[in-house]
Protein backbone atom coordinates (compact mmCIF):
# COMPACT_ATOMS: atom_id res chain seq x y z
CA UNK A 1 0.00 0.00 0.00
CA UNK A 2 1.36 3.42 -0.96
CA UNK A 3 1.97 6.21 1.49
CA UNK A 4 -0.83 8.15 -0.13
CA UNK A 5 -3.31 5.26 0.33
CA UNK A 6 -2.23 4.82 3.99
CA UNK A 7 -2.80 8.51 4.62
CA UNK A 8 -6.25 8.37 3.00
CA UNK A 9 -7.31 5.34 5.09
CA UNK A 10 -6.00 6.94 8.25
CA UNK A 11 -7.92 10.11 7.50
CA UNK A 12 -11.15 8.17 6.94
CA UNK A 13 -10.70 6.35 10.28
CA UNK A 14 -10.21 9.62 12.14
CA UNK A 15 -13.32 11.03 10.48
CA UNK A 16 -15.41 8.02 11.59
CA UNK A 17 -14.12 8.24 15.17
CA UNK A 18 -14.79 12.00 15.32
CA UNK A 19 -18.31 11.51 13.92
CA UNK A 20 -19.06 8.82 16.50
CA UNK A 21 -17.77 11.03 19.29
CA UNK A 22 -19.97 13.90 18.10
CA UNK A 23 -23.04 11.62 18.10
CA UNK A 24 -22.31 10.46 21.67
CA UNK A 25 -21.82 14.03 22.91
CA UNK A 26 -25.06 15.19 21.28
CA UNK A 27 -26.91 12.25 22.80
CA UNK A 28 -25.60 13.07 26.27
CA UNK A 29 -26.48 16.73 25.88
CA UNK A 30 -29.97 15.78 24.73
CA UNK A 31 -30.50 13.46 27.66
CA UNK A 32 -29.07 15.46 30.53
CA UNK A 33 -29.03 19.10 29.46
CA UNK A 34 -31.92 19.56 27.06
CA UNK A 35 -34.73 18.64 27.39
CA UNK A 36 -33.51 16.62 30.40
CA UNK A 37 -35.69 13.54 29.95
CA UNK A 38 -33.08 11.27 31.56
CA UNK A 39 -32.83 13.34 34.73
CA UNK A 40 -35.19 12.66 37.63
CA UNK A 41 -35.96 16.23 38.65
CA UNK A 42 -38.90 15.18 40.84
CA UNK A 43 -41.85 12.83 40.96
CA UNK A 44 -45.38 13.71 39.96
CA UNK A 45 -48.27 13.62 42.41
CA UNK A 46 -49.43 10.31 40.99
CA UNK A 47 -45.96 8.81 41.36
CA UNK A 48 -45.80 10.01 44.98
CA UNK A 49 -49.14 8.33 45.68
CA UNK A 50 -47.90 5.10 44.13
CA UNK A 51 -44.75 5.21 46.25
CA UNK A 52 -46.79 5.92 49.39
CA UNK A 53 -49.19 3.10 48.57
CA UNK A 54 -46.33 0.66 48.12
CA UNK A 55 -44.93 1.35 51.58
CA UNK A 56 -46.08 -1.17 54.20
CA UNK A 57 -48.33 0.27 56.90
CA UNK A 58 -46.57 0.73 60.25
CA UNK A 59 -47.23 -1.89 62.91
CA UNK A 60 -46.22 0.04 66.02
CA UNK A 61 -47.78 3.26 67.35
CA UNK A 62 -45.94 6.56 67.20
CA UNK A 63 -47.97 7.95 70.13
CA UNK A 64 -48.23 6.76 73.73
CA UNK A 65 -51.31 4.91 74.97
CA UNK A 66 -53.36 6.64 77.64
CA UNK A 67 -53.13 4.94 81.02
CA UNK A 68 -56.25 3.24 82.37
CA UNK A 69 -57.65 4.31 85.76
CA UNK A 70 -56.29 2.33 88.71
CA UNK A 71 -59.76 0.97 89.48
CA UNK A 72 -60.34 -0.28 85.91
CA UNK A 73 -62.40 -3.46 85.69
CA UNK A 74 -60.95 -6.73 84.36
CA UNK A 75 -62.80 -6.14 81.07
CA UNK A 76 -61.32 -2.68 80.61
CA UNK A 77 -57.87 -3.92 81.62
CA UNK A 78 -58.17 -6.58 78.91
CA UNK A 79 -58.36 -3.90 76.24
CA UNK A 80 -54.95 -3.67 74.52
CA UNK A 81 -52.80 -0.55 74.81
CA UNK A 82 -52.28 -0.73 71.05
CA UNK A 83 -53.35 -2.59 67.93
CA UNK A 84 -50.79 -2.31 65.13
CA UNK A 85 -50.05 1.45 65.00
CA UNK A 86 -53.29 2.41 66.79
CA UNK A 87 -52.78 3.43 70.43
CA UNK A 88 -55.58 3.68 73.00
CA UNK A 89 -56.14 7.41 73.59
CA UNK A 90 -59.52 7.39 75.39
CA UNK A 91 -61.43 4.91 77.55
CA UNK A 92 -64.60 5.73 79.46
CA UNK A 93 -67.83 4.10 80.64
CA UNK A 94 -70.68 4.44 78.15
CA UNK A 95 -74.35 3.61 77.84
CA UNK A 96 -74.98 2.94 74.15
CA UNK A 97 -76.43 -0.50 74.80
CA UNK A 98 -78.14 0.09 78.15
CA UNK A 99 -81.40 -1.38 76.88
CA UNK A 100 -79.65 -4.74 76.45
CA UNK A 101 -78.60 -4.71 80.13
CA UNK A 102 -74.86 -5.41 79.89
CA UNK A 103 -72.88 -5.87 83.10
CA UNK A 104 -70.51 -3.12 81.94
CA UNK A 105 -69.85 -1.10 78.79
CA UNK A 106 -67.05 1.18 77.61
CA UNK A 107 -66.22 3.36 74.62
CA UNK A 108 -62.58 3.55 73.63
CA UNK A 109 -60.70 5.50 70.98
CA UNK A 110 -57.69 4.07 69.17
CA UNK A 111 -55.61 6.54 67.20
CA UNK A 112 -52.50 6.75 65.04
CA UNK A 113 -52.20 10.44 65.85
CA UNK A 114 -54.00 11.26 62.60
CA UNK A 115 -57.52 12.03 63.88
CA UNK A 116 -59.42 11.27 60.65
CA UNK A 117 -58.10 7.70 60.90
CA UNK A 118 -59.30 7.14 64.49
CA UNK A 119 -61.24 4.00 65.40
CA UNK A 120 -64.04 4.15 67.98
CA UNK A 121 -64.57 0.89 69.85
CA UNK A 122 -67.60 0.07 71.97
CA UNK A 123 -67.24 -3.03 74.15
CA UNK A 124 -69.67 -4.58 76.61
CA UNK A 125 -70.02 -7.79 78.59
CA UNK A 126 -73.05 -9.84 79.58
CA UNK A 127 -73.58 -12.57 82.13
CA UNK A 128 -74.07 -15.23 79.45
CA UNK A 129 -73.05 -16.00 75.92
CA UNK A 130 -76.72 -16.16 74.89
CA UNK A 131 -77.32 -12.59 76.05
CA UNK A 132 -74.23 -11.41 74.18
CA UNK A 133 -75.37 -13.30 71.07
CA UNK A 134 -78.75 -11.58 71.29
CA UNK A 135 -77.07 -8.17 71.32
CA UNK A 136 -74.80 -9.19 68.44
CA UNK A 137 -77.83 -10.23 66.40
CA UNK A 138 -79.58 -6.94 67.18
CA UNK A 139 -76.58 -4.86 66.13
CA UNK A 140 -75.81 -6.78 62.95
CA UNK A 141 -79.49 -6.89 62.00
CA UNK A 142 -79.61 -3.10 62.08
CA UNK A 143 -76.27 -2.62 60.32
CA UNK A 144 -76.69 -1.34 56.76
CA UNK A 145 -74.07 -1.25 54.05
CA UNK A 146 -71.96 -3.39 51.76
CA UNK A 147 -70.55 -6.63 53.13
CA UNK A 148 -66.76 -6.65 53.37
CA UNK A 149 -66.19 -9.74 55.47
CA UNK A 150 -67.92 -12.16 57.85
CA UNK A 151 -67.28 -15.46 59.57
CA UNK A 152 -66.64 -17.25 62.84
CA UNK A 153 -64.63 -15.99 65.79
CA UNK A 154 -62.36 -18.78 66.99
CA UNK A 155 -60.28 -19.13 70.15
CA UNK A 156 -57.86 -22.07 70.30
CA UNK A 157 -59.72 -23.62 67.38
CA UNK A 158 -63.13 -23.37 69.08
CA UNK A 159 -65.90 -21.15 67.68
CA UNK A 160 -66.80 -18.56 70.34
CA UNK A 161 -68.88 -16.19 68.22
CA UNK A 162 -69.23 -14.51 64.86
CA UNK A 163 -68.18 -11.29 63.15
CA UNK A 164 -69.35 -9.08 60.29
CA UNK A 165 -67.72 -6.07 58.62
CA UNK A 166 -69.59 -3.65 56.36
CA UNK A 167 -68.79 -0.49 54.44
CA UNK A 168 -71.40 1.87 55.83
CA UNK A 169 -71.48 4.85 53.45
CA UNK A 170 -72.31 5.21 49.77
CA UNK A 171 -68.69 5.92 48.81
CA UNK A 172 -67.32 3.00 50.83
CA UNK A 173 -65.01 5.20 52.88
CA UNK A 174 -66.30 4.28 56.37
CA UNK A 175 -66.92 0.88 57.89
CA UNK A 176 -68.18 -0.91 60.97
CA UNK A 177 -66.98 -4.22 62.36
CA UNK A 178 -69.09 -6.08 64.93
CA UNK A 179 -68.02 -9.27 66.62
CA UNK A 180 -68.99 -11.45 69.57
CA UNK A 181 -66.49 -13.43 71.63
CA UNK A 182 -68.40 -15.53 74.17
CA UNK A 183 -69.95 -13.04 76.64
CA UNK A 184 -68.42 -9.90 75.11
CA UNK A 185 -69.55 -7.87 72.10
CA UNK A 186 -67.39 -5.35 70.22
CA UNK A 187 -68.29 -2.68 67.68
CA UNK A 188 -65.53 -0.77 65.88
CA UNK A 189 -66.33 2.16 63.59
CA UNK A 190 -64.11 4.44 61.52
CA UNK A 191 -62.51 4.80 58.08
CA UNK A 192 -62.71 1.58 56.07
CA UNK A 193 -58.95 1.13 55.77
CA UNK A 194 -58.50 1.62 59.51
CA UNK A 195 -61.29 -0.79 60.40
CA UNK A 196 -60.07 -3.53 58.10
CA UNK A 197 -56.60 -3.39 59.63
CA UNK A 198 -57.80 -2.90 63.21
CA UNK A 199 -60.45 -5.58 63.72
CA UNK A 200 -58.39 -8.38 62.14
CA UNK A 201 -55.52 -7.76 64.58
CA UNK A 202 -57.58 -7.04 67.69
CA UNK A 203 -56.51 -9.69 70.21
CA UNK A 204 -59.96 -10.39 71.75
Short mmCIF file of N, CA and C in Angstrom, two decimals, residues 9 18 25 41 66 98-99 124 131 147 178 184 186 197-198:
data_model
loop_
_atom_site.label_atom_id
_atom_site.label_comp_id
_atom_site.label_asym_id
_atom_site.label_seq_id
_atom_site.Cartn_x
_atom_site.Cartn_y
_atom_site.Cartn_z
N UNK A 9 -6.59 6.25 4.18
CA UNK A 9 -7.31 5.34 5.09
C UNK A 9 -7.28 5.87 6.51
N UNK A 18 -14.31 10.66 14.94
CA UNK A 18 -14.79 12.00 15.32
C UNK A 18 -16.31 12.07 15.19
N UNK A 25 -21.70 12.77 22.17
CA UNK A 25 -21.82 14.03 22.91
C UNK A 25 -23.20 14.64 22.75
N UNK A 41 -35.93 14.94 37.96
CA UNK A 41 -35.96 16.23 38.65
C UNK A 41 -37.06 16.29 39.70
N UNK A 66 -52.91 6.00 76.40
CA UNK A 66 -53.36 6.64 77.64
C UNK A 66 -53.52 5.59 78.73
N UNK A 98 -77.50 0.25 76.84
CA UNK A 98 -78.14 0.09 78.15
C UNK A 98 -79.39 -0.77 78.08
N UNK A 99 -80.14 -0.63 77.00
CA UNK A 99 -81.40 -1.38 76.88
C UNK A 99 -81.17 -2.89 76.83
N UNK A 124 -68.80 -4.31 75.45
CA UNK A 124 -69.67 -4.58 76.61
C UNK A 124 -69.69 -6.07 76.90
N UNK A 131 -76.95 -14.01 75.99
CA UNK A 131 -77.32 -12.59 76.05
C UNK A 131 -76.43 -11.76 75.12
N UNK A 147 -71.35 -5.64 52.41
CA UNK A 147 -70.55 -6.63 53.13
C UNK A 147 -69.10 -6.60 52.67
N UNK A 178 -68.42 -5.62 63.70
CA UNK A 178 -69.09 -6.08 64.93
C UNK A 178 -68.73 -7.54 65.14
N UNK A 184 -68.78 -11.29 75.42
CA UNK A 184 -68.42 -9.90 75.11
C UNK A 184 -68.74 -9.57 73.66
N UNK A 186 -68.20 -6.50 70.63
CA UNK A 186 -67.39 -5.35 70.22
C UNK A 186 -68.01 -4.71 68.98
N UNK A 197 -57.87 -3.04 58.99
CA UNK A 197 -56.60 -3.39 59.63
C UNK A 197 -56.80 -3.67 61.11
N UNK A 198 -57.65 -2.85 61.75
CA UNK A 198 -57.80 -2.90 63.21
C UNK A 198 -58.49 -4.17 63.70
#
